[in-house]
Amino acid sequence: MNFGNLLKISLRALGNNKFRSFLTMLGIIIGVASVITMLAIGQGSKRSIQQQISEMGSNMIMIQPGADTRGGVRQDASSMQTLKLEDYETIRKQVTSVVAVSPLVSSSGQLINGNNNSPSSLQGVGLDYLSIRQYQISEGDYFSEQDIRTAAKVCVVGKTVVENLFPDGNDPIGKIIRFNSIPFRITGVLKSKGYNAMGRDQDDIVLAPYTTVMKRILSVTYLQQIVCSAVSERRTEEAVEEITEVLRYTHKIKVDGEDNFTIRSQQELSSMMNSTTDLLTILLSCIAGISLLVGGIGIMNIMYVSVTERTKEIGLRMSVGARSRDILSQFLVEAVIISITGGVIGVLLGVFCAILINVVAQWPVFVQPWSVLLSFGVCTVTGIFFGWYPARKASSLNPIDAIRYE
Amino acid sequence: MATVISLKDIHRDFIVGNETVHALKGVSFDIMKGEFVTIMGTSGSGKSTMLNILGCLDTPTSGSYLLDGNSVGEMSRDERAVLRNRKIGFVFQNYNLLTKTTAVENVELPLMYNPSVSSVERRDRAVKALQDVGLGNRLDHMSNQMSGGQMQRVAIARALVNNPSVVLADEATGNLDTRTSFEIMVLFQKLHAEGRTIIFVTHNPELSRYSTRNIFLRDGRVMEDSFNSDVADAAAMLASLPIED
Ligand SMILES: Nc1ncnc2c1ncn2[C@@H]1O[C@H](COP(=O)(O)OP(=O)(O)O)[C@@H](O)[C@H]1O
Ligand SMILES: [Mg+2]
């Protein structure tokens, strides 16, 4: 039998049982649609995290006191005081592969302006902090070198803080707000950055000179963090090495001694985040794969029932000259038509769902072309695989038994 | 005259549980081209079993069967399928039409499995076959929108469309009322007159008058095999029947 006839016969048979064909297809549709949607969610969050990390400054380097704690070793309080202002000065003067450096100390507390208050944290930073974290001033000015030298009680605030403390929309520039009852004058407002990948509001921020926070609020001489920017993303590793060398020297650490500080680069963070989202994608794909498998079993189940139900038809076809392989191909082609049609509808539905999730839940989604090809390929294979057994059964029927079947 | 069918000592045993049913116990006969044979016998005498073997739907337990000189017993399953497709037209008691399918499409079915017939030729031949059985005006009627007699005509057209060496009919009038039965008999006589070889199985002895040869089966054996020199005219019989409404 030629392929045209085969296709015609299979299409007729499917058309004669539209509802059953649709039910069979439904399994595949749901399977493929969920694969596409799940992968779109996984890939979407991965992309958005990558994008936000690069927005945060992909050449950012963070230096923290204490040895690397990722091994799980607990450290005493003194080990958290190993970063000093001198370290900041040293890095600034000696490390050539770094363009911007800033100390970082922070204190949490209550922000008050008249009757309005909100819990927040005050970050003590240097002049370079804005460029390192890629913040910009939208109104007013950043505090000055002079303010840092004199430990002036001035600050710049993020949009969220302005909204919390000045709900009536007054201009915050020049106003005095209190942090833990200490008055600060607002010199500028930061341009909004929105939420970051971890869901933190980057506009809920108050920046003040690090000297002010260290002397007037925390009364400490050590730093909680030093942040810097490498000259370029490619030179991040070089910068990390250089900083390590310089700090080990100034901290007088012996050749075989362990670092009493930890350096993390944005690159490292980014690969860490990637592995997390990859895991998420794998997990989602597994769930989706299972639904595709269930869809396949659905095909097998209905094809199997249909073989029994259509025994008489098979017998008739055989009696007018259909060979085993004609019957086998008919049932296989039916299975493949069902899975390919289901696949196409599933792809469309999956893309639609992904867009819907994006619009309604605001989740980032990204439909990767290979995920479409993959689920499409998988559902065709599923169709052939699960169509095979019932088709085999149909084709091996004895014509006389089949046609007598009631 | 050419021999179309040659049976020699055909046996067919069925194993049911731990008993063996001997449905055919050594049947032998030859059928020539252009014969109209009626095979008679009571229910259970082995008529269907024999016709299924003749139609290559079933194979004998022993004995030899030549169809147009081809030894069916030595053929593979697929070869027998091709043989059914090219040389045999089968008419069943219960029509066996495809549901939700038009008359033409039903008749086209055997040609669908013959790659040498183009789709245009297939359609032409199906239409021609339906015209031959008097259904030229019912081409696109669905099988379930037709009367029993019409459905059986479609089935006969389907049996004719491949221009078979032999048309086999198993109780083809068994589900039809008397008048419609005679209409079908008229059709078979017409096909016979056109030179076709027909084997017609029935348990109704009255129908033996309309064929050229009668084979009587009893208990899996041929009891009588006689030629009928005085073939009755089914059309005349039909005309004499009272017209019902
Ligand atoms: N598939 C089968 N399995 C077992 N026994 C069968 C089968 N087909 C026919 N028989 C037996 O063979 C005998 C002849 O049956 P059949 O050829 O159908 O008779 P007829 O058509 O003359 O009424 C019966 O006894 C029947 O029970
Ligand atoms: Mg019978």
PDB file of C-alpha atoms in Angstrom, chain B residues 36 38 91-95 148-149 152-153 156 169-188 200-208 210 234:
ATOM      1  CA  PHE B  36     -22.764 -20.601 -10.412  1.00  0.00           C
ATOM      2  CA  THR B  38     -24.872 -23.243  -4.574  1.00  0.00           C
ATOM      3  CA  VAL B  91     -19.881 -11.256   0.543  1.00  0.00           C
ATOM      4  CA  PHE B  92     -20.849 -11.755   4.178  1.00  0.00           C
ATOM      5  CA  GLN B  93     -24.219 -12.430   5.750  1.00  0.00           C
ATOM      6  CA  ASN B  94     -23.994  -9.287   7.872  1.00  0.00           C
ATOM      7  CA  TYR B  95     -22.568  -7.061   5.085  1.00  0.00           C
ATOM      8  CA  GLY B 148     -30.344  -4.160   4.384  1.00  0.00           C
ATOM      9  CA  GLY B 149     -30.767  -4.890   0.684  1.00  0.00           C
ATOM     10  CA  GLN B 152     -25.758  -6.033   0.723  1.00  0.00           C
ATOM     11  CA  ARG B 153     -25.580  -4.512  -2.776  1.00  0.00           C
ATOM     12  CA  ILE B 156     -21.490  -7.146  -3.529  1.00  0.00           C
ATOM     13  CA  ALA B 169     -21.168 -15.373  -0.727  1.00  0.00           C
ATOM     14  CA  ASP B 170     -21.890 -16.793   2.736  1.00  0.00           C
ATOM     15  CA  GLU B 171     -25.641 -16.675   3.486  1.00  0.00           C
ATOM     16  CA  ALA B 172     -25.757 -13.411   1.556  1.00  0.00           C
ATOM     17  CA  THR B 173     -29.565 -13.315   1.772  1.00  0.00           C
ATOM     18  CA  GLY B 174     -29.726 -14.656   5.322  1.00  0.00           C
ATOM     19  CA  ASN B 175     -30.559 -11.305   6.903  1.00  0.00           C
ATOM     20  CA  LEU B 176     -32.973 -10.150   4.204  1.00  0.00           C
ATOM     21  CA  ASP B 177     -36.730 -10.550   3.713  1.00  0.00           C
ATOM     22  CA  THR B 178     -38.011 -12.749   0.875  1.00  0.00           C
ATOM     23  CA  ARG B 179     -38.493  -9.992  -1.667  1.00  0.00           C
ATOM     24  CA  THR B 180     -35.101  -8.413  -1.055  1.00  0.00           C
ATOM     25  CA  SER B 181     -33.545 -11.896  -1.115  1.00  0.00           C
ATOM     26  CA  PHE B 182     -34.869 -12.421  -4.598  1.00  0.00           C
ATOM     27  CA  GLU B 183     -33.632  -9.028  -5.686  1.00  0.00           C
ATOM     28  CA  ILE B 184     -30.184 -10.140  -4.602  1.00  0.00           C
ATOM     29  CA  MET B 185     -30.640 -13.482  -6.406  1.00  0.00           C
ATOM     30  CA  VAL B 186     -31.563 -11.558  -9.578  1.00  0.00           C
ATOM     31  CA  LEU B 187     -28.337  -9.622  -9.163  1.00  0.00           C
ATOM     32  CA  PHE B 188     -26.269 -12.805  -8.751  1.00  0.00           C
ATOM     33  CA  PHE B 200     -23.240 -19.135  -3.045  1.00  0.00           C
ATOM     34  CA  VAL B 201     -23.654 -20.707   0.385  1.00  0.00           C
ATOM     35  CA  THR B 202     -27.156 -21.064   1.812  1.00  0.00           C
ATOM     36  CA  HIS B 203     -29.068 -23.286   4.197  1.00  0.00           C
ATOM     37  CA  ASN B 204     -32.240 -22.573   2.208  1.00  0.00           C
ATOM     38  CA  PRO B 205     -32.809 -25.463  -0.328  1.00  0.00           C
ATOM     39  CA  GLU B 206     -35.269 -23.347  -2.353  1.00  0.00           C
ATOM     40  CA  LEU B 207     -32.444 -21.178  -3.631  1.00  0.00           C
ATOM     41  CA  SER B 208     -30.740 -24.140  -5.344  1.00  0.00           C
ATOM     42  CA  TYR B 210     -31.355 -20.536  -9.484  1.00  0.00           C
ATOM     43  CA  ALA B 234     -35.087 -15.291 -10.202  1.00  0.00           C
TER      44      ALA B 234
END
